[in-house]
Amino acid sequence: MLNIILFGPPGSGKGTQSEKLIVKYGLKHLSTGDLLRSEIAAQTPLGLEAKAIMDKGHLVPDEVVIGMISSALEANPTSSGFLFDGFPRTEAQSIALDSLLELKNTEIAAVLSLEVGEDELIKRLLQRGLTSGRSDDTNEEIIRARIVEYHKKTSVVADYYSQFDKVRNIKGEGTVDEIFQALCKEVDQYTM
Ligand code: ADP
């Protein structure tokens, strides 16, 4: 199995690059943001609870997203690997993910970290907000709150995986294709 975490702040291009990577490497895409938005669309109790939190730019509770990832792993027993996007976002989520993968006798091969400057992030998210229909992309204050959450709670995920020498930094500015090529160069080291 090949399991990769695509890491980086909101707006760093994880969703865009994930779509390309899963096709090239035959991975199952697991995005907690997408899973949460499906719950919101289906108006489940979990979705309603999550929406209020997401609309403030805060993180939903660890146990909620860990539960969603656990179910998704169980639902895909024959997958040849997973691409995690937007998860893990806290150290507790990282530890839980490692345990879940260990149960499947596998592990994270690499954390590919997309690096993008803050002004560029805000610009991209506001631009995306014009068409995405995502309420958390339309207001600069909410976008800034998400970036604050990233620095406060999520950047530690890179520290966590650094202890195992699994983090690779990738420049996340440039054309979509240039960034994709840089990511593939890293992933190829685990497939060849
Ligand atoms: P972005 O990376 O652009 O912020 P996402 O779709 O990954 O977009 O996440 C949107 C929102 O969903 C986050 O701001 C957060 O509220 C919630 N969310 C997504 N993944 C997680 C997670 N792993 N832990 C906690 N909250 C999450």
mmCIF file with all atom_site columns, C-alpha atoms and ligand atoms in Angstrom:
data_model
loop_
_atom_site.group_PDB
_atom_site.id
_atom_site.type_symbol
_atom_site.label_atom_id
_atom_site.label_alt_id
_atom_site.label_comp_id
_atom_site.label_asym_id
_atom_site.label_entity_id
_atom_site.label_seq_id
_atom_site.pdbx_PDB_ins_code
_atom_site.Cartn_x
_atom_site.Cartn_y
_atom_site.Cartn_z
_atom_site.occupancy
_atom_site.B_iso_or_equiv
_atom_site.pdbx_formal_charge
_atom_site.auth_seq_id
_atom_site.auth_comp_id
_atom_site.auth_asym_id
_atom_site.auth_atom_id
_atom_site.pdbx_PDB_model_num
ATOM   1   C CA  . MET A 1 1   ? 0.000   0.000  0.000   1.00 0.00 ? 1   MET A CA  1
ATOM   2   C CA  . LEU A 1 2   ? 1.021   3.581  -0.604  1.00 0.00 ? 2   LEU A CA  1
ATOM   3   C CA  . ASN A 1 3   ? -0.342  6.122  1.872   1.00 0.00 ? 3   ASN A CA  1
ATOM   4   C CA  . ILE A 1 4   ? 0.407   9.797  1.452   1.00 0.00 ? 4   ILE A CA  1
ATOM   5   C CA  . ILE A 1 5   ? -0.621  12.878 3.407   1.00 0.00 ? 5   ILE A CA  1
ATOM   6   C CA  . LEU A 1 6   ? -0.977  16.019 1.326   1.00 0.00 ? 6   LEU A CA  1
ATOM   7   C CA  . PHE A 1 7   ? -0.328  18.793 3.814   1.00 0.00 ? 7   PHE A CA  1
ATOM   8   C CA  . GLY A 1 8   ? -0.461  22.579 3.833   1.00 0.00 ? 8   GLY A CA  1
ATOM   9   C CA  . PRO A 1 9   ? -2.531  25.588 4.900   1.00 0.00 ? 9   PRO A CA  1
ATOM   10  C CA  . PRO A 1 10  ? -6.034  26.334 3.563   1.00 0.00 ? 10  PRO A CA  1
ATOM   11  C CA  . GLY A 1 11  ? -5.724  27.434 -0.058  1.00 0.00 ? 11  GLY A CA  1
ATOM   12  C CA  . SER A 1 12  ? -2.377  25.741 -0.636  1.00 0.00 ? 12  SER A CA  1
ATOM   13  C CA  . GLY A 1 13  ? -3.829  23.601 -3.440  1.00 0.00 ? 13  GLY A CA  1
ATOM   14  C CA  . LYS A 1 14  ? -4.349  20.280 -1.689  1.00 0.00 ? 14  LYS A CA  1
ATOM   15  C CA  . GLY A 1 15  ? -7.712  19.633 -3.338  1.00 0.00 ? 15  GLY A CA  1
ATOM   16  C CA  . THR A 1 16  ? -6.505  20.487 -6.849  1.00 0.00 ? 16  THR A CA  1
ATOM   17  C CA  . GLN A 1 17  ? -3.360  18.383 -6.582  1.00 0.00 ? 17  GLN A CA  1
ATOM   18  C CA  . SER A 1 18  ? -5.199  15.493 -4.886  1.00 0.00 ? 18  SER A CA  1
ATOM   19  C CA  . GLU A 1 19  ? -7.476  15.098 -7.897  1.00 0.00 ? 19  GLU A CA  1
ATOM   20  C CA  . LYS A 1 20  ? -4.424  14.651 -10.131 1.00 0.00 ? 20  LYS A CA  1
ATOM   21  C CA  . LEU A 1 21  ? -2.434  12.436 -7.776  1.00 0.00 ? 21  LEU A CA  1
ATOM   22  C CA  . ILE A 1 22  ? -5.234  9.912  -7.173  1.00 0.00 ? 22  ILE A CA  1
ATOM   23  C CA  . VAL A 1 23  ? -5.629  9.383  -10.918 1.00 0.00 ? 23  VAL A CA  1
ATOM   24  C CA  . LYS A 1 24  ? -1.915  8.930  -11.564 1.00 0.00 ? 24  LYS A CA  1
ATOM   25  C CA  . TYR A 1 25  ? -1.217  6.624  -8.606  1.00 0.00 ? 25  TYR A CA  1
ATOM   26  C CA  . GLY A 1 26  ? -4.589  4.857  -8.211  1.00 0.00 ? 26  GLY A CA  1
ATOM   27  C CA  . LEU A 1 27  ? -5.105  6.076  -4.663  1.00 0.00 ? 27  LEU A CA  1
ATOM   28  C CA  . LYS A 1 28  ? -8.361  6.571  -2.778  1.00 0.00 ? 28  LYS A CA  1
ATOM   29  C CA  . HIS A 1 29  ? -8.858  10.265 -1.948  1.00 0.00 ? 29  HIS A CA  1
ATOM   30  C CA  . LEU A 1 30  ? -9.909  10.910 1.657   1.00 0.00 ? 30  LEU A CA  1
ATOM   31  C CA  . SER A 1 31  ? -10.678 14.567 2.311   1.00 0.00 ? 31  SER A CA  1
ATOM   32  C CA  . THR A 1 32  ? -12.250 15.307 5.688   1.00 0.00 ? 32  THR A CA  1
ATOM   33  C CA  . GLY A 1 33  ? -13.423 18.690 4.321   1.00 0.00 ? 33  GLY A CA  1
ATOM   34  C CA  . ASP A 1 34  ? -15.300 16.900 1.500   1.00 0.00 ? 34  ASP A CA  1
ATOM   35  C CA  . LEU A 1 35  ? -16.688 14.286 3.902   1.00 0.00 ? 35  LEU A CA  1
ATOM   36  C CA  . LEU A 1 36  ? -17.921 17.052 6.224   1.00 0.00 ? 36  LEU A CA  1
ATOM   37  C CA  . ARG A 1 37  ? -19.491 18.981 3.324   1.00 0.00 ? 37  ARG A CA  1
ATOM   38  C CA  . SER A 1 38  ? -21.358 15.784 2.273   1.00 0.00 ? 38  SER A CA  1
ATOM   39  C CA  . GLU A 1 39  ? -22.761 15.534 5.791   1.00 0.00 ? 39  GLU A CA  1
ATOM   40  C CA  . ILE A 1 40  ? -23.830 19.190 5.582   1.00 0.00 ? 40  ILE A CA  1
ATOM   41  C CA  . ALA A 1 41  ? -25.474 18.636 2.185   1.00 0.00 ? 41  ALA A CA  1
ATOM   42  C CA  . ALA A 1 42  ? -27.344 15.614 3.565   1.00 0.00 ? 42  ALA A CA  1
ATOM   43  C CA  . GLN A 1 43  ? -28.384 17.718 6.583   1.00 0.00 ? 43  GLN A CA  1
ATOM   44  C CA  . THR A 1 44  ? -27.361 15.031 9.071   1.00 0.00 ? 44  THR A CA  1
ATOM   45  C CA  . PRO A 1 45  ? -27.043 15.967 12.775  1.00 0.00 ? 45  PRO A CA  1
ATOM   46  C CA  . LEU A 1 46  ? -23.260 15.676 12.421  1.00 0.00 ? 46  LEU A CA  1
ATOM   47  C CA  . GLY A 1 47  ? -23.367 17.981 9.383   1.00 0.00 ? 47  GLY A CA  1
ATOM   48  C CA  . LEU A 1 48  ? -25.427 20.605 11.174  1.00 0.00 ? 48  LEU A CA  1
ATOM   49  C CA  . GLU A 1 49  ? -23.044 20.577 14.145  1.00 0.00 ? 49  GLU A CA  1
ATOM   50  C CA  . ALA A 1 50  ? -19.998 20.748 11.866  1.00 0.00 ? 50  ALA A CA  1
ATOM   51  C CA  . LYS A 1 51  ? -21.353 23.592 9.737   1.00 0.00 ? 51  LYS A CA  1
ATOM   52  C CA  . ALA A 1 52  ? -21.592 25.977 12.687  1.00 0.00 ? 52  ALA A CA  1
ATOM   53  C CA  . ILE A 1 53  ? -17.951 25.269 13.539  1.00 0.00 ? 53  ILE A CA  1
ATOM   54  C CA  . MET A 1 54  ? -16.675 25.408 9.950   1.00 0.00 ? 54  MET A CA  1
ATOM   55  C CA  . ASP A 1 55  ? -18.439 28.729 9.350   1.00 0.00 ? 55  ASP A CA  1
ATOM   56  C CA  . LYS A 1 56  ? -16.358 30.236 12.144  1.00 0.00 ? 56  LYS A CA  1
ATOM   57  C CA  . GLY A 1 57  ? -13.154 28.904 10.594  1.00 0.00 ? 57  GLY A CA  1
ATOM   58  C CA  . HIS A 1 58  ? -12.523 26.597 13.552  1.00 0.00 ? 58  HIS A CA  1
ATOM   59  C CA  . LEU A 1 59  ? -11.640 22.906 13.570  1.00 0.00 ? 59  LEU A CA  1
ATOM   60  C CA  . VAL A 1 60  ? -14.367 20.341 14.191  1.00 0.00 ? 60  VAL A CA  1
ATOM   61  C CA  . PRO A 1 61  ? -13.663 18.011 17.151  1.00 0.00 ? 61  PRO A CA  1
ATOM   62  C CA  . ASP A 1 62  ? -10.984 15.363 16.679  1.00 0.00 ? 62  ASP A CA  1
ATOM   63  C CA  . GLU A 1 63  ? -13.315 12.457 17.522  1.00 0.00 ? 63  GLU A CA  1
ATOM   64  C CA  . VAL A 1 64  ? -15.694 13.471 14.709  1.00 0.00 ? 64  VAL A CA  1
ATOM   65  C CA  . VAL A 1 65  ? -13.095 13.478 11.936  1.00 0.00 ? 65  VAL A CA  1
ATOM   66  C CA  . ILE A 1 66  ? -11.229 10.465 13.323  1.00 0.00 ? 66  ILE A CA  1
ATOM   67  C CA  . GLY A 1 67  ? -14.528 8.546  13.271  1.00 0.00 ? 67  GLY A CA  1
ATOM   68  C CA  . MET A 1 68  ? -15.142 9.565  9.662   1.00 0.00 ? 68  MET A CA  1
ATOM   69  C CA  . ILE A 1 69  ? -11.661 8.471  8.586   1.00 0.00 ? 69  ILE A CA  1
ATOM   70  C CA  . SER A 1 70  ? -11.947 5.192  10.463  1.00 0.00 ? 70  SER A CA  1
ATOM   71  C CA  . SER A 1 71  ? -15.232 4.407  8.654   1.00 0.00 ? 71  SER A CA  1
ATOM   72  C CA  . ALA A 1 72  ? -13.749 5.406  5.297   1.00 0.00 ? 72  ALA A CA  1
ATOM   73  C CA  . LEU A 1 73  ? -10.759 3.092  5.801   1.00 0.00 ? 73  LEU A CA  1
ATOM   74  C CA  . GLU A 1 74  ? -13.106 0.233  6.691   1.00 0.00 ? 74  GLU A CA  1
ATOM   75  C CA  . ALA A 1 75  ? -15.278 0.964  3.671   1.00 0.00 ? 75  ALA A CA  1
ATOM   76  C CA  . ASN A 1 76  ? -12.294 0.604  1.314   1.00 0.00 ? 76  ASN A CA  1
ATOM   77  C CA  . PRO A 1 77  ? -10.615 -2.661 2.329   1.00 0.00 ? 77  PRO A CA  1
ATOM   78  C CA  . THR A 1 78  ? -9.130  -3.405 -1.093  1.00 0.00 ? 78  THR A CA  1
ATOM   79  C CA  . SER A 1 79  ? -7.686  0.036  -1.835  1.00 0.00 ? 79  SER A CA  1
ATOM   80  C CA  . SER A 1 80  ? -4.058  0.019  -2.922  1.00 0.00 ? 80  SER A CA  1
ATOM   81  C CA  . GLY A 1 81  ? -3.452  3.173  -0.932  1.00 0.00 ? 81  GLY A CA  1
ATOM   82  C CA  . PHE A 1 82  ? -4.915  6.394  0.419   1.00 0.00 ? 82  PHE A CA  1
ATOM   83  C CA  . LEU A 1 83  ? -4.293  10.063 -0.164  1.00 0.00 ? 83  LEU A CA  1
ATOM   84  C CA  . PHE A 1 84  ? -5.198  12.019 2.957   1.00 0.00 ? 84  PHE A CA  1
ATOM   85  C CA  . ASP A 1 85  ? -6.176  15.641 2.272   1.00 0.00 ? 85  ASP A CA  1
ATOM   86  C CA  . GLY A 1 86  ? -7.008  18.012 5.130   1.00 0.00 ? 86  GLY A CA  1
ATOM   87  C CA  . PHE A 1 87  ? -6.394  15.222 7.643   1.00 0.00 ? 87  PHE A CA  1
ATOM   88  C CA  . PRO A 1 88  ? -4.654  14.910 10.063  1.00 0.00 ? 88  PRO A CA  1
ATOM   89  C CA  . ARG A 1 89  ? -4.983  18.506 11.297  1.00 0.00 ? 89  ARG A CA  1
ATOM   90  C CA  . THR A 1 90  ? -3.921  18.052 14.942  1.00 0.00 ? 90  THR A CA  1
ATOM   91  C CA  . GLU A 1 91  ? -1.359  15.922 16.723  1.00 0.00 ? 91  GLU A CA  1
ATOM   92  C CA  . ALA A 1 92  ? -4.169  13.773 18.214  1.00 0.00 ? 92  ALA A CA  1
ATOM   93  C CA  . GLN A 1 93  ? -5.459  13.105 14.691  1.00 0.00 ? 93  GLN A CA  1
ATOM   94  C CA  . SER A 1 94  ? -1.940  12.152 13.559  1.00 0.00 ? 94  SER A CA  1
ATOM   95  C CA  . ILE A 1 95  ? -1.543  9.657  16.384  1.00 0.00 ? 95  ILE A CA  1
ATOM   96  C CA  . ALA A 1 96  ? -5.001  8.202  15.692  1.00 0.00 ? 96  ALA A CA  1
ATOM   97  C CA  . LEU A 1 97  ? -4.241  7.860  11.982  1.00 0.00 ? 97  LEU A CA  1
ATOM   98  C CA  . ASP A 1 98  ? -0.990  6.041  12.671  1.00 0.00 ? 98  ASP A CA  1
ATOM   99  C CA  . SER A 1 99  ? -2.872  3.571  14.922  1.00 0.00 ? 99  SER A CA  1
ATOM   100 C CA  . LEU A 1 100 ? -5.617  3.011  12.339  1.00 0.00 ? 100 LEU A CA  1
ATOM   101 C CA  . LEU A 1 101 ? -3.044  2.297  9.637   1.00 0.00 ? 101 LEU A CA  1
ATOM   102 C CA  . GLU A 1 102 ? -1.083  0.023  11.932  1.00 0.00 ? 102 GLU A CA  1
ATOM   103 C CA  . LEU A 1 103 ? -4.223  -2.109 12.322  1.00 0.00 ? 103 LEU A CA  1
ATOM   104 C CA  . LYS A 1 104 ? -4.087  -2.533 8.543   1.00 0.00 ? 104 LYS A CA  1
ATOM   105 C CA  . ASN A 1 105 ? -0.365  -3.381 8.730   1.00 0.00 ? 105 ASN A CA  1
ATOM   106 C CA  . THR A 1 106 ? 0.574   -0.272 6.841   1.00 0.00 ? 106 THR A CA  1
ATOM   107 C CA  . GLU A 1 107 ? 1.797   3.271  7.502   1.00 0.00 ? 107 GLU A CA  1
ATOM   108 C CA  . ILE A 1 108 ? 2.219   6.778  6.090   1.00 0.00 ? 108 ILE A CA  1
ATOM   109 C CA  . ALA A 1 109 ? 5.006   6.790  3.494   1.00 0.00 ? 109 ALA A CA  1
ATOM   110 C CA  . ALA A 1 110 ? 5.367   10.564 3.244   1.00 0.00 ? 110 ALA A CA  1
ATOM   111 C CA  . VAL A 1 111 ? 3.868   13.903 4.181   1.00 0.00 ? 111 VAL A CA  1
ATOM   112 C CA  . LEU A 1 112 ? 4.067   16.224 1.190   1.00 0.00 ? 112 LEU A CA  1
ATOM   113 C CA  . SER A 1 113 ? 3.850   19.763 2.498   1.00 0.00 ? 113 SER A CA  1
ATOM   114 C CA  . LEU A 1 114 ? 2.791   22.528 0.103   1.00 0.00 ? 114 LEU A CA  1
ATOM   115 C CA  . GLU A 1 115 ? 4.353   25.872 0.968   1.00 0.00 ? 115 GLU A CA  1
ATOM   116 C CA  . VAL A 1 116 ? 2.465   29.026 -0.040  1.00 0.00 ? 116 VAL A CA  1
ATOM   117 C CA  . GLY A 1 117 ? 2.779   32.590 1.293   1.00 0.00 ? 117 GLY A CA  1
ATOM   118 C CA  . GLU A 1 118 ? -0.065  34.029 3.337   1.00 0.00 ? 118 GLU A CA  1
ATOM   119 C CA  . ASP A 1 119 ? -1.052  36.824 0.913   1.00 0.00 ? 119 ASP A CA  1
ATOM   120 C CA  . GLU A 1 120 ? -1.311  34.291 -1.891  1.00 0.00 ? 120 GLU A CA  1
ATOM   121 C CA  . LEU A 1 121 ? -3.469  31.975 0.295   1.00 0.00 ? 121 LEU A CA  1
ATOM   122 C CA  . ILE A 1 122 ? -5.954  34.737 1.067   1.00 0.00 ? 122 ILE A CA  1
ATOM   123 C CA  . LYS A 1 123 ? -6.078  35.793 -2.573  1.00 0.00 ? 123 LYS A CA  1
ATOM   124 C CA  . ARG A 1 124 ? -6.746  32.242 -3.746  1.00 0.00 ? 124 ARG A CA  1
ATOM   125 C CA  . LEU A 1 125 ? -9.433  31.552 -1.131  1.00 0.00 ? 125 LEU A CA  1
ATOM   126 C CA  . LEU A 1 126 ? -11.324 34.778 -1.864  1.00 0.00 ? 126 LEU A CA  1
ATOM   127 C CA  . GLN A 1 127 ? -11.121 33.945 -5.569  1.00 0.00 ? 127 GLN A CA  1
ATOM   128 C CA  . ARG A 1 128 ? -12.402 30.407 -4.905  1.00 0.00 ? 128 ARG A CA  1
ATOM   129 C CA  . GLY A 1 129 ? -15.219 31.890 -2.804  1.00 0.00 ? 129 GLY A CA  1
ATOM   130 C CA  . LEU A 1 130 ? -16.617 33.587 -5.909  1.00 0.00 ? 130 LEU A CA  1
ATOM   131 C CA  . THR A 1 131 ? -17.588 30.211 -7.383  1.00 0.00 ? 131 THR A CA  1
ATOM   132 C CA  . SER A 1 132 ? -17.168 27.457 -4.768  1.00 0.00 ? 132 SER A CA  1
ATOM   133 C CA  . GLY A 1 133 ? -20.412 28.095 -2.905  1.00 0.00 ? 133 GLY A CA  1
ATOM   134 C CA  . ARG A 1 134 ? -18.388 27.584 0.285   1.00 0.00 ? 134 ARG A CA  1
ATOM   135 C CA  . SER A 1 135 ? -19.494 30.026 2.975   1.00 0.00 ? 135 SER A CA  1
ATOM   136 C CA  . ASP A 1 136 ? -16.076 29.765 4.660   1.00 0.00 ? 136 ASP A CA  1
ATOM   137 C CA  . ASP A 1 137 ? -14.380 31.174 1.532   1.00 0.00 ? 137 ASP A CA  1
ATOM   138 C CA  . THR A 1 138 ? -16.383 34.371 1.110   1.00 0.00 ? 138 THR A CA  1
ATOM   139 C CA  . ASN A 1 139 ? -15.331 36.345 4.177   1.00 0.00 ? 139 ASN A CA  1
ATOM   140 C CA  . GLU A 1 140 ? -11.747 37.458 4.759   1.00 0.00 ? 140 GLU A CA  1
ATOM   141 C CA  . GLU A 1 141 ? -12.198 37.320 8.530   1.00 0.00 ? 141 GLU A CA  1
ATOM   142 C CA  . ILE A 1 142 ? -13.158 33.624 8.400   1.00 0.00 ? 142 ILE A CA  1
ATOM   143 C CA  . ILE A 1 143 ? -10.263 32.908 6.049   1.00 0.00 ? 143 ILE A CA  1
ATOM   144 C CA  . ARG A 1 144 ? -7.861  34.563 8.496   1.00 0.00 ? 144 ARG A CA  1
ATOM   145 C CA  . ALA A 1 145 ? -9.377  32.528 11.363  1.00 0.00 ? 145 ALA A CA  1
ATOM   146 C CA  . ARG A 1 146 ? -8.685  29.326 9.377   1.00 0.00 ? 146 ARG A CA  1
ATOM   147 C CA  . ILE A 1 147 ? -5.073  30.373 8.837   1.00 0.00 ? 147 ILE A CA  1
ATOM   148 C CA  . VAL A 1 148 ? -4.719  31.150 12.558  1.00 0.00 ? 148 VAL A CA  1
ATOM   149 C CA  . GLU A 1 149 ? -6.096  27.656 13.384  1.00 0.00 ? 149 GLU A CA  1
ATOM   150 C CA  . TYR A 1 150 ? -3.564  26.218 10.956  1.00 0.00 ? 150 TYR A CA  1
ATOM   151 C CA  . HIS A 1 151 ? -0.635  27.900 12.731  1.00 0.00 ? 151 HIS A CA  1
ATOM   152 C CA  . LYS A 1 152 ? -2.003  27.166 16.204  1.00 0.00 ? 152 LYS A CA  1
ATOM   153 C CA  . LYS A 1 153 ? -3.083  23.527 15.818  1.00 0.00 ? 153 LYS A CA  1
ATOM   154 C CA  . THR A 1 154 ? -2.182  22.075 12.437  1.00 0.00 ? 154 THR A CA  1
ATOM   155 C CA  . SER A 1 155 ? 1.417   23.079 11.776  1.00 0.00 ? 155 SER A CA  1
ATOM   156 C CA  . VAL A 1 156 ? 2.409   20.691 14.623  1.00 0.00 ? 156 VAL A CA  1
ATOM   157 C CA  . VAL A 1 157 ? 1.404   17.797 12.344  1.00 0.00 ? 157 VAL A CA  1
ATOM   158 C CA  . ALA A 1 158 ? 4.546   18.512 10.305  1.00 0.00 ? 158 ALA A CA  1
ATOM   159 C CA  . ASP A 1 159 ? 6.631   18.486 13.507  1.00 0.00 ? 159 ASP A CA  1
ATOM   160 C CA  . TYR A 1 160 ? 5.055   15.173 14.482  1.00 0.00 ? 160 TYR A CA  1
ATOM   161 C CA  . TYR A 1 161 ? 5.953   13.465 11.193  1.00 0.00 ? 161 TYR A CA  1
ATOM   162 C CA  . SER A 1 162 ? 9.369   15.151 11.079  1.00 0.00 ? 162 SER A CA  1
ATOM   163 C CA  . GLN A 1 163 ? 10.456  12.941 13.980  1.00 0.00 ? 163 GLN A CA  1
ATOM   164 C CA  . PHE A 1 164 ? 10.065  10.005 11.590  1.00 0.00 ? 164 PHE A CA  1
ATOM   165 C CA  . ASP A 1 165 ? 11.736  11.933 8.753   1.00 0.00 ? 165 ASP A CA  1
ATOM   166 C CA  . LYS A 1 166 ? 8.586   11.718 6.626   1.00 0.00 ? 166 LYS A CA  1
ATOM   167 C CA  . VAL A 1 167 ? 8.057   15.379 5.685   1.00 0.00 ? 167 VAL A CA  1
ATOM   168 C CA  . ARG A 1 168 ? 8.957   16.714 2.249   1.00 0.00 ? 168 ARG A CA  1
ATOM   169 C CA  . ASN A 1 169 ? 8.494   20.432 1.532   1.00 0.00 ? 169 ASN A CA  1
ATOM   170 C CA  . ILE A 1 170 ? 7.226   21.376 -1.916  1.00 0.00 ? 170 ILE A CA  1
ATOM   171 C CA  . LYS A 1 171 ? 6.925   24.885 -3.320  1.00 0.00 ? 171 LYS A CA  1
ATOM   172 C CA  . GLY A 1 172 ? 3.168   25.393 -3.729  1.00 0.00 ? 172 GLY A CA  1
ATOM   173 C CA  . GLU A 1 173 ? 3.415   28.488 -5.945  1.00 0.00 ? 173 GLU A CA  1
ATOM   174 C CA  . GLY A 1 174 ? 3.756   28.201 -9.718  1.00 0.00 ? 174 GLY A CA  1
ATOM   175 C CA  . THR A 1 175 ? 1.503   26.560 -12.280 1.00 0.00 ? 175 THR A CA  1
ATOM   176 C CA  . VAL A 1 176 ? -0.712  23.630 -11.268 1.00 0.00 ? 176 VAL A CA  1
ATOM   177 C CA  . ASP A 1 177 ? 1.354   21.425 -13.535 1.00 0.00 ? 177 ASP A CA  1
ATOM   178 C CA  . GLU A 1 178 ? 4.737   22.534 -12.167 1.00 0.00 ? 178 GLU A CA  1
ATOM   179 C CA  . ILE A 1 179 ? 3.560   21.785 -8.634  1.00 0.00 ? 179 ILE A CA  1
ATOM   180 C CA  . PHE A 1 180 ? 2.122   18.438 -9.741  1.00 0.00 ? 180 PHE A CA  1
ATOM   181 C CA  . GLN A 1 181 ? 5.471   17.460 -11.316 1.00 0.00 ? 181 GLN A CA  1
ATOM   182 C CA  . ALA A 1 182 ? 7.293   18.341 -8.090  1.00 0.00 ? 182 ALA A CA  1
ATOM   183 C CA  . LEU A 1 183 ? 4.857   16.205 -6.089  1.00 0.00 ? 183 LEU A CA  1
ATOM   184 C CA  . CYS A 1 184 ? 5.191   13.273 -8.514  1.00 0.00 ? 184 CYS A CA  1
ATOM   185 C CA  . LYS A 1 185 ? 8.973   13.398 -8.214  1.00 0.00 ? 185 LYS A CA  1
ATOM   186 C CA  . GLU A 1 186 ? 8.568   12.731 -4.493  1.00 0.00 ? 186 GLU A CA  1
ATOM   187 C CA  . VAL A 1 187 ? 5.833   10.107 -4.816  1.00 0.00 ? 187 VAL A CA  1
ATOM   188 C CA  . ASP A 1 188 ? 7.817   8.221  -7.474  1.00 0.00 ? 188 ASP A CA  1
ATOM   189 C CA  . GLN A 1 189 ? 10.479  7.512  -4.888  1.00 0.00 ? 189 GLN A CA  1
ATOM   190 C CA  . TYR A 1 190 ? 7.979   5.308  -3.066  1.00 0.00 ? 190 TYR A CA  1
ATOM   191 C CA  . THR A 1 191 ? 6.585   3.548  -6.123  1.00 0.00 ? 191 THR A CA  1
ATOM   192 C CA  . MET A 1 192 ? 9.745   2.687  -8.051  1.00 0.00 ? 192 MET A CA  1
HETATM 193 P P1  . ADP B 2 .   ? -9.346  24.169 3.547   1.00 0.00 ? 1   ADP B P1  1
HETATM 194 O O1  . ADP B 2 .   ? -8.108  23.307 3.598   1.00 0.00 ? 1   ADP B O1  1
HETATM 195 O O2  . ADP B 2 .   ? -9.397  25.052 2.354   1.00 0.00 ? 1   ADP B O2  1
HETATM 196 O O3  . ADP B 2 .   ? -9.606  24.912 4.837   1.00 0.00 ? 1   ADP B O3  1
HETATM 197 P P2  . ADP B 2 .   ? -11.068 21.861 3.963   1.00 0.00 ? 1   ADP B P2  1
HETATM 198 O O4  . ADP B 2 .   ? -12.153 21.428 3.071   1.00 0.00 ? 1   ADP B O4  1
HETATM 199 O O5  . ADP B 2 .   ? -9.930  20.935 4.170   1.00 0.00 ? 1   ADP B O5  1
HETATM 200 O O6  . ADP B 2 .   ? -10.598 23.239 3.355   1.00 0.00 ? 1   ADP B O6  1
HETATM 201 O O7  . ADP B 2 .   ? -11.666 22.190 5.416   1.00 0.00 ? 1   ADP B O7  1
HETATM 202 C C1  . ADP B 2 .   ? -12.769 23.050 5.605   1.00 0.00 ? 1   ADP B C1  1
HETATM 203 C C2  . ADP B 2 .   ? -13.150 23.094 7.085   1.00 0.00 ? 1   ADP B C2  1
HETATM 204 O O8  . ADP B 2 .   ? -13.569 21.783 7.513   1.00 0.00 ? 1   ADP B O8  1
HETATM 205 C C3  . ADP B 2 .   ? -12.034 23.458 8.065   1.00 0.00 ? 1   ADP B C3  1
HETATM 206 O O9  . ADP B 2 .   ? -11.889 24.851 8.211   1.00 0.00 ? 1   ADP B O9  1
HETATM 207 C C4  . ADP B 2 .   ? -12.525 22.772 9.354   1.00 0.00 ? 1   ADP B C4  1
HETATM 208 O O10 . ADP B 2 .   ? -13.532 23.523 9.986   1.00 0.00 ? 1   ADP B O10 1
HETATM 209 C C5  . ADP B 2 .   ? -13.160 21.501 8.847   1.00 0.00 ? 1   ADP B C5  1
HETATM 210 N N1  . ADP B 2 .   ? -12.195 20.362 8.819   1.00 0.00 ? 1   ADP B N1  1
HETATM 211 C C6  . ADP B 2 .   ? -11.764 19.700 7.707   1.00 0.00 ? 1   ADP B C6  1
HETATM 212 N N2  . ADP B 2 .   ? -10.906 18.728 8.038   1.00 0.00 ? 1   ADP B N2  1
HETATM 213 C C7  . ADP B 2 .   ? -10.763 18.767 9.384   1.00 0.00 ? 1   ADP B C7  1
HETATM 214 C C8  . ADP B 2 .   ? -9.996  18.035 10.325  1.00 0.00 ? 1   ADP B C8  1
HETATM 215 N N3  . ADP B 2 .   ? -9.166  17.045 9.947   1.00 0.00 ? 1   ADP B N3  1
HETATM 216 N N4  . ADP B 2 .   ? -10.091 18.363 11.647  1.00 0.00 ? 1   ADP B N4  1
HETATM 217 C C9  . ADP B 2 .   ? -10.916 19.330 12.052  1.00 0.00 ? 1   ADP B C9  1
HETATM 218 N N5  . ADP B 2 .   ? -11.663 20.075 11.218  1.00 0.00 ? 1   ADP B N5  1
HETATM 219 C C10 . ADP B 2 .   ? -11.598 19.807 9.899   1.00 0.00 ? 1   ADP B C10 1
#
